[in-house]
Coordinates of C-alpha atoms and ligand atoms in Angstrom, one line a residue:
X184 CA 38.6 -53.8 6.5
X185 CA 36.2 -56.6 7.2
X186 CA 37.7 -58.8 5.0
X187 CA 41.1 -58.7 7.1
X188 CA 39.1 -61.4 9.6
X189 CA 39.5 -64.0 6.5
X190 CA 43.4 -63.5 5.6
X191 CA 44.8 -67.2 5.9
X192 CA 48.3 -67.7 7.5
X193 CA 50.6 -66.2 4.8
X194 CA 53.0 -68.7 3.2
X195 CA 56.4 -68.6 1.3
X196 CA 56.9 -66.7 -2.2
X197 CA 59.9 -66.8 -4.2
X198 CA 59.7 -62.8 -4.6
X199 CA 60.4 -62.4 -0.7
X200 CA 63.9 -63.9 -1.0
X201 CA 64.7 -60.7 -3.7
X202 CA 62.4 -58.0 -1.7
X203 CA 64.1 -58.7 1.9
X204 CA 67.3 -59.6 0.8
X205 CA 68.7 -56.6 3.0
X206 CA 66.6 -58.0 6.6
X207 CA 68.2 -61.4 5.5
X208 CA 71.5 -60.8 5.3
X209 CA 70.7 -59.3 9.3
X210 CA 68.7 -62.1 10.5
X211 CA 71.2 -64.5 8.9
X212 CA 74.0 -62.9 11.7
X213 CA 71.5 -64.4 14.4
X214 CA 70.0 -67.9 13.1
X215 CA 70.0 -70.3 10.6
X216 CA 68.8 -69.5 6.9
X217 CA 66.0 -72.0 7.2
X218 CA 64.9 -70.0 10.0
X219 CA 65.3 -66.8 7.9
X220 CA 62.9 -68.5 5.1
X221 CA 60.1 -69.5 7.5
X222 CA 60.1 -65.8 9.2
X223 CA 59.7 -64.1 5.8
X224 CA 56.4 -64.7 5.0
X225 CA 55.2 -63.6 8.4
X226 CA 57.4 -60.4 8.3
X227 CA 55.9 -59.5 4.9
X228 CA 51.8 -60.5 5.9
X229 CA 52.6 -58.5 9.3
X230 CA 53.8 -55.1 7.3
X231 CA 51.7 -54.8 4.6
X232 CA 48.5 -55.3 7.6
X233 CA 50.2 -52.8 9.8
X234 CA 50.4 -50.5 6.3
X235 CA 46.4 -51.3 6.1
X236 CA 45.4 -50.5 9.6
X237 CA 48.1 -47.4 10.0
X238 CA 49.6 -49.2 12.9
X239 CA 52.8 -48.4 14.9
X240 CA 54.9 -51.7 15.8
X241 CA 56.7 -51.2 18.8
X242 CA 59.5 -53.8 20.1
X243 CA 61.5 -53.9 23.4
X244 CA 64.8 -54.7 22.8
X245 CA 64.6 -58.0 24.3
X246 CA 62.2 -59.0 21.7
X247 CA 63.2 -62.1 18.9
X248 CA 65.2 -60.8 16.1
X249 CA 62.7 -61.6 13.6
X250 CA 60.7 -59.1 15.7
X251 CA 63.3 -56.4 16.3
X252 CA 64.5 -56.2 13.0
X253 CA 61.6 -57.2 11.2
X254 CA 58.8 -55.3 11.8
X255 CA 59.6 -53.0 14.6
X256 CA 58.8 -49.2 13.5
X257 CA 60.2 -48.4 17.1
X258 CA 62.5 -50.3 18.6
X259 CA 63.9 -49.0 22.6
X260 CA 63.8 -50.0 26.3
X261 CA 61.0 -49.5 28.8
X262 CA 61.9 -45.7 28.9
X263 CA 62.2 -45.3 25.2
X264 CA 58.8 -47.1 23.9
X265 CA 57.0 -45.1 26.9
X266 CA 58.2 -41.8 25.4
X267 CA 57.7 -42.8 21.9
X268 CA 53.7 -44.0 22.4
X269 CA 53.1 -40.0 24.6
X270 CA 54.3 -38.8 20.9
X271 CA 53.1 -41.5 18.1
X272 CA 50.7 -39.6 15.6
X273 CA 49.3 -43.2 14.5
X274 CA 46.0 -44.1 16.5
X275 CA 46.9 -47.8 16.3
X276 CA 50.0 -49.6 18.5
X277 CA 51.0 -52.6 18.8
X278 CA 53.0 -53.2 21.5
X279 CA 55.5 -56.3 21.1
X280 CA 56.8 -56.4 25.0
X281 CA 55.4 -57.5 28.4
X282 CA 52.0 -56.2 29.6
X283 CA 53.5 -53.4 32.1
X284 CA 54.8 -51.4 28.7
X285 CA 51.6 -51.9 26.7
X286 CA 49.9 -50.0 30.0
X287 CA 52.2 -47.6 29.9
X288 CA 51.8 -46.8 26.0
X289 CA 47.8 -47.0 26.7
X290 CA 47.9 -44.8 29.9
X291 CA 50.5 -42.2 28.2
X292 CA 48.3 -42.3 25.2
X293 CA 44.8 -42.8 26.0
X294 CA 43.0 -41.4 22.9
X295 CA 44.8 -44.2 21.2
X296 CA 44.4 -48.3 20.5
X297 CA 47.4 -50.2 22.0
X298 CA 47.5 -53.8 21.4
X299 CA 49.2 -56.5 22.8
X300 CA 49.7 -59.5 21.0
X301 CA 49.7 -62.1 24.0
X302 CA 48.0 -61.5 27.4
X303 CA 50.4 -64.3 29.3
X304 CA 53.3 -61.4 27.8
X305 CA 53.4 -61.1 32.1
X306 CA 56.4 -59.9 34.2
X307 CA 57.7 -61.0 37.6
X308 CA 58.4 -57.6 39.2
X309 CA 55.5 -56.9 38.2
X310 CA 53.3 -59.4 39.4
X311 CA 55.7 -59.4 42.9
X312 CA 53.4 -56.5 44.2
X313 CA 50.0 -54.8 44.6
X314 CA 48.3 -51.8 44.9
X315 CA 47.5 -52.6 48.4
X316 CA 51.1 -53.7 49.2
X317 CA 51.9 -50.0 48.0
X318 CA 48.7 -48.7 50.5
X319 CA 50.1 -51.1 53.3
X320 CA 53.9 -49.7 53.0
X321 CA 52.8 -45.7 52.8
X322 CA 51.3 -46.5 56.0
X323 CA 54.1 -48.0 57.8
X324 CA 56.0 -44.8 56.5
X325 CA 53.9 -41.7 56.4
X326 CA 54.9 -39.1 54.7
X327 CA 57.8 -41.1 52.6
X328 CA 56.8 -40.8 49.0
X329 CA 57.2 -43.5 46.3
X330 CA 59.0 -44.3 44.1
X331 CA 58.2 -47.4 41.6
X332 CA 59.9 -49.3 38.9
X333 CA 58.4 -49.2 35.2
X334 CA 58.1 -52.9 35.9
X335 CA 54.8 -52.6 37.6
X336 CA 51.1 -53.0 37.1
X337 CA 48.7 -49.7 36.5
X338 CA 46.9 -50.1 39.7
X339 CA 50.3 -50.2 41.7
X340 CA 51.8 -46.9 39.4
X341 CA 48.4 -45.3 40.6
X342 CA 49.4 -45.8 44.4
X343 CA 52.9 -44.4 43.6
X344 CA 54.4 -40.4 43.2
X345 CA 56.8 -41.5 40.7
X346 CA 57.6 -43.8 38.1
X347 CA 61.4 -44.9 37.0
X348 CA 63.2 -46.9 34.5
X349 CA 66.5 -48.2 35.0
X350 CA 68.0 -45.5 32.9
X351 CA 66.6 -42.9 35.4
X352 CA 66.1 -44.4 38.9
X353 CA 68.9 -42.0 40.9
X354 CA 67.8 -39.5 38.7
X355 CA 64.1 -39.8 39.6
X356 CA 64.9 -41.1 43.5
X357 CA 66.7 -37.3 43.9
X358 CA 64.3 -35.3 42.2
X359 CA 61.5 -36.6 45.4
X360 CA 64.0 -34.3 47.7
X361 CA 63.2 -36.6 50.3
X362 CA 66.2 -37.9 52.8
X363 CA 63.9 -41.4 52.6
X364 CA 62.1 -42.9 49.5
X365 CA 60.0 -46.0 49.6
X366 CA 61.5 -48.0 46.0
X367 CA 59.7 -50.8 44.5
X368 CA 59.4 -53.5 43.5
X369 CA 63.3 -54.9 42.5
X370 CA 65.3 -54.8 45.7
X371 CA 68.4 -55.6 43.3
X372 CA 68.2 -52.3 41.6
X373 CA 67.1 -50.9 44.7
X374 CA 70.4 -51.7 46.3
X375 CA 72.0 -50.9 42.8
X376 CA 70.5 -47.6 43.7
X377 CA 71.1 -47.3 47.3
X378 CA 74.7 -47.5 46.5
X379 CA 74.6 -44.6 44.3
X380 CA 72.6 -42.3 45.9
X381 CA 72.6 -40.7 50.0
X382 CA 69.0 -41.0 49.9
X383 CA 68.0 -43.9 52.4
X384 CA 65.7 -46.4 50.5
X385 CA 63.2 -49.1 51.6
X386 CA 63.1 -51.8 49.7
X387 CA 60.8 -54.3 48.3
X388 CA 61.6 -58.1 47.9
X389 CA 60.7 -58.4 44.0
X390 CA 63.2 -60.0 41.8
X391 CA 63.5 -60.5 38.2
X392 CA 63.4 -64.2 37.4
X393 CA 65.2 -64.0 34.5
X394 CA 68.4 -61.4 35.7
X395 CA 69.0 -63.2 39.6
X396 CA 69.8 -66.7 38.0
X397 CA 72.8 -65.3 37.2
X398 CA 75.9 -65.8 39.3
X399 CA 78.9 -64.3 39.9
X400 CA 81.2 -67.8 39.1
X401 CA 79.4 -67.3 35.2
X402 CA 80.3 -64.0 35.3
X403 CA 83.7 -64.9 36.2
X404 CA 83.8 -68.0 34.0
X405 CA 82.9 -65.4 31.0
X406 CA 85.7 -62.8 31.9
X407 CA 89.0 -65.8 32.7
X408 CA 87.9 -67.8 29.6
X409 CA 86.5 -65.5 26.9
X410 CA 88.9 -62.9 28.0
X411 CA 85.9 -60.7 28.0
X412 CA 84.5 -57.5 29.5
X413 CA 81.4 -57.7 30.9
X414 CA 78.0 -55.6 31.2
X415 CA 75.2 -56.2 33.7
X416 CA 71.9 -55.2 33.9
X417 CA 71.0 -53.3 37.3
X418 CA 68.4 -56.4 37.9
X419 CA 71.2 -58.7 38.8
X420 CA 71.8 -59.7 42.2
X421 CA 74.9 -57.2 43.9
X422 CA 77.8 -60.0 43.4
X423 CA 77.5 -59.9 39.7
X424 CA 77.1 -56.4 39.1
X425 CA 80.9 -56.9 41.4
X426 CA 82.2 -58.3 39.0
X427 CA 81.0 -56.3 36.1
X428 CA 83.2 -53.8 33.8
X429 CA 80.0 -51.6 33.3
X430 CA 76.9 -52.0 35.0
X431 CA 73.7 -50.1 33.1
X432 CA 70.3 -50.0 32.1
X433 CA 69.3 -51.7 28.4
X434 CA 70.0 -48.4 26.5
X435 CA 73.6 -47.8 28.7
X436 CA 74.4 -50.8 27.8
X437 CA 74.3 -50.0 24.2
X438 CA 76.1 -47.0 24.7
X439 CA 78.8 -48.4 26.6
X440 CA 79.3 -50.8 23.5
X441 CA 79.3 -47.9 21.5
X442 CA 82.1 -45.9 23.1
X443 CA 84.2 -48.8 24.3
X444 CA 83.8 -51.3 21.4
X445 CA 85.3 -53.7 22.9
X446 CA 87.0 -57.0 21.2
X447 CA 84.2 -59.3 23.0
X448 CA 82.1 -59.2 25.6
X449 CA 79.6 -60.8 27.8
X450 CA 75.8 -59.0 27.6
X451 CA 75.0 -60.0 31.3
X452 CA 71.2 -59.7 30.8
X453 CA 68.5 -60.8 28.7
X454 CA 69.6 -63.3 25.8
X455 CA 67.8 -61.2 22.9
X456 CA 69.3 -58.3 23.8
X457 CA 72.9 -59.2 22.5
X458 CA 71.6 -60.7 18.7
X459 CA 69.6 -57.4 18.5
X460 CA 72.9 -55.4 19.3
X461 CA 75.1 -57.7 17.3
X462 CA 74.0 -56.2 13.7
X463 CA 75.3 -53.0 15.0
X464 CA 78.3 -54.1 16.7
X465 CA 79.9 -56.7 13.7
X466 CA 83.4 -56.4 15.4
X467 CA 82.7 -56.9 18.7
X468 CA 82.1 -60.8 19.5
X469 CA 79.2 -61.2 21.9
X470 CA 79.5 -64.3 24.8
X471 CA 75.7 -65.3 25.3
X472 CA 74.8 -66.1 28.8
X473 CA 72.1 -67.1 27.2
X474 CA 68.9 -66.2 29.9
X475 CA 65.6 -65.5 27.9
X476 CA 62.4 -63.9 29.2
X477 CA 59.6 -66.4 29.3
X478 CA 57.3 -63.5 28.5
X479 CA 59.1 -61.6 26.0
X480 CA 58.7 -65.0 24.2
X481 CA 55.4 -65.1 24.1
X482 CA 55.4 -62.6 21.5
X483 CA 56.4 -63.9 18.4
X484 CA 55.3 -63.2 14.3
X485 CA 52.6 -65.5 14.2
X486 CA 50.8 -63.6 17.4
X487 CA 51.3 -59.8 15.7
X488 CA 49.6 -61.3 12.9
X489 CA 46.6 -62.1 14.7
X490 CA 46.8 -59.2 17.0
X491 CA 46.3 -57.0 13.7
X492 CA 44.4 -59.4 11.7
X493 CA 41.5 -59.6 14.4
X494 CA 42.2 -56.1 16.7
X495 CA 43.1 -58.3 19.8
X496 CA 44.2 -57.7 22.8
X497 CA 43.3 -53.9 23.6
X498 CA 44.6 -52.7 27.0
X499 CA 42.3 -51.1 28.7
X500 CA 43.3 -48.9 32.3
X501 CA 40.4 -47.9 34.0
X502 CA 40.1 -43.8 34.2
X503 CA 40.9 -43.3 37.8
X504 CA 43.5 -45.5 37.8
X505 CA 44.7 -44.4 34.4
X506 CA 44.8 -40.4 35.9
X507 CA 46.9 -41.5 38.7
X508 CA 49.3 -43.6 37.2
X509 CA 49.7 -40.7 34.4
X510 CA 50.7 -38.2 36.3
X511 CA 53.4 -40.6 38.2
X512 CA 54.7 -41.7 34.6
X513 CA 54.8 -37.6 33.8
X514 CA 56.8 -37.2 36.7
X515 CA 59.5 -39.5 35.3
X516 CA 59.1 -38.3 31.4
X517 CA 59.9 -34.9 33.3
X518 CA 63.5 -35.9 34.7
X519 CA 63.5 -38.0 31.6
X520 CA 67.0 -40.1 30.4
X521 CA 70.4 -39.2 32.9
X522 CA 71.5 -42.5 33.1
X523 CA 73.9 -43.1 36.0
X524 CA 72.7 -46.3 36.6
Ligands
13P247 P1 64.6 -51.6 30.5 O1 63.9 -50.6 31.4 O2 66.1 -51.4 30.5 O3 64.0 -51.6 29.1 O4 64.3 -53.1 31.0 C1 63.1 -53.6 31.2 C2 63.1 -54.9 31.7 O5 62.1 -55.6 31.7 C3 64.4 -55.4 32.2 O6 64.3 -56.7 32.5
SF4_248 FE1 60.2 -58.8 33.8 FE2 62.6 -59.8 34.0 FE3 61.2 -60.4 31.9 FE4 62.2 -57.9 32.2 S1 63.3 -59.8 31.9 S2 60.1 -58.4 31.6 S3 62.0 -57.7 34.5 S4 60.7 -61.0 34.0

């Protein structure tokens, strides 16, 4: 495998056009055929690599196209990749999301190598909060366990008695059977929450940059001149989710498309999300608010390349922390997927 240090950046054969004529006609729904063309090459170098090293290729759904239908072995939200990296048999991961899930797949999977291709991949729930925030707030409520969001670092899962997703938060808030729960870090899903739930919460001031720049007048705008329905993701601040058909986690959302199958409709979330559901969807006509995650795009083909050409970056949780936050991710994977949010 040495010799894997040496590959050159692949280039363009005319034998891909005939061998992924199936992914183009997919990717060709989302971009331009020249784009198509200058993906191929990468898509091909990255599988047969992944083939060499036994790799797993994990994507969020809010990853590029060319990434989600490309490569991705597993493809899922937060909840979904976390649960499939506690089960993977390969000993090799490469995790194509933020930095949050890649220490989630290493701390439910420890004995394994998890990769992520781009250490900026960051989130800002994420980095809206610290262990010794968590520390600070226990002891301004003793006694009041704690609840926190996927969408944090190791160190502050470590401080916390249970992990959530959005596709489980109510779920996981009621199972503390506590009349108070302290819920970090995104006070907009918090108060999502709140409203769902008799159990009094206190709330963090963490916000997703990418979900509160949306407003209710865009919302609005989509519904009176699209005539569409519209779907929001819990992150968005409380006036939007107002105005929203169906509000719901990245997999509800799906699942709403699924049962409803609307005429059109307006993904109010991440922009990826709605060309990765599109394929599925063909008679459904997607609005893009068109929002993208600054760190979601930092993954892209050219970085899992590298990432499995030269075995960088490892995640690595150190034990105690790793212990701790385990058994507050266990305690979610335990109430697992009830989505009522
Ligand atoms: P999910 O938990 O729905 O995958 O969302 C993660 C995320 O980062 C939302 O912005
Ligand atoms: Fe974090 Fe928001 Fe990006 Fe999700 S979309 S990873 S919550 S910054």
């Amino acid at each position: 495998m040495s010799g894997l240090a040496n590959l050159p950046a692949p280039a363009w054969r005319d034998e891909l056009e005939h061998q992924y004529a199936d992914l183009t006609v997919t990717l060709e729904t989302v971009m331009p055929c020249i784009e198509v063309a200058m993906h191929l090459p990468w898509i091909d170098a990255i599988r047969q690599l992944a083939a060499l090293r036994g790799a797993v290729i994990m994507a969020h759904s809010y990853q590029a196209p060319e990434i989600f239908h490309g490569v991705a072995d597993v493809t899922g939200d937060s909840l979904g990749l976390a649960q499939a990296a506690a089960e993977c048999d390969a000993d090799l991961i490469v995790l194509c999301g933020v930095h949050f899930m890649a220490e989630s797949a290493k701390i439910l999977a420890p004995e394994k190598t998890v990769l992520i291709p781009s250490l900026e991949a960051g989130c800002s729930l994420a980095s809206s909060i610290t262990a010794a925030d968590v520390r600070a707030l226990r002891m301004r409520h003793p006694g009041v366990p704690v609840v926190s969001y996927a969408n944090t670092s190791a160190a502050v899962k470590a401080e916390s008695d249970a992990i959530c997703t959005s596709a489980n938060a109510v779920q996981v808030v009621e199972s503390m059977d506590s009349p108070k729960v302290i819920f970090l870090p995104d006070q907009f899903l918090g108060r999502h929450v709140a409203s769902l739930t008799d159990v009094e919460l206190v709330l963090w001031d963490g916000r997703c940059e990418v979900h509160e720049k949306f407003t209710a007048q865009q919302a609005r705008h989509a519904r009176e001149q699209f005539q569409a329905q519209l779907v929001a993701h819990p992150e968005c601040p409380p006036d939007v989710l107002a105005e929203a058909d169906f509000v719901g986690s990245t997999t509800a959302m799906s699942q709403w498309l699924e049962r409803e199958r609307p005429e059109r409709v307006a993904l109010i979330t991440e922009c990826s999300m709605a060309d990765n559901l599109r394929t599925r969807f063909p008679a459904t006509e997607f609005i893009k608010p068109c929002n993208l995650c600054p760190h979601m795009q930092r993954i892209t083909l050219p970085s899992i390349f590298e990432a499995l050409r030269d075995m960088k970056h490892p995640v690595e949780v150190p034990a105690d922390t790793a212990r701790a936050a385990r058994k507050a991710l266990h305690r979610m994977l335990s109430v697992g997927r009830r989505e009522t949010v």
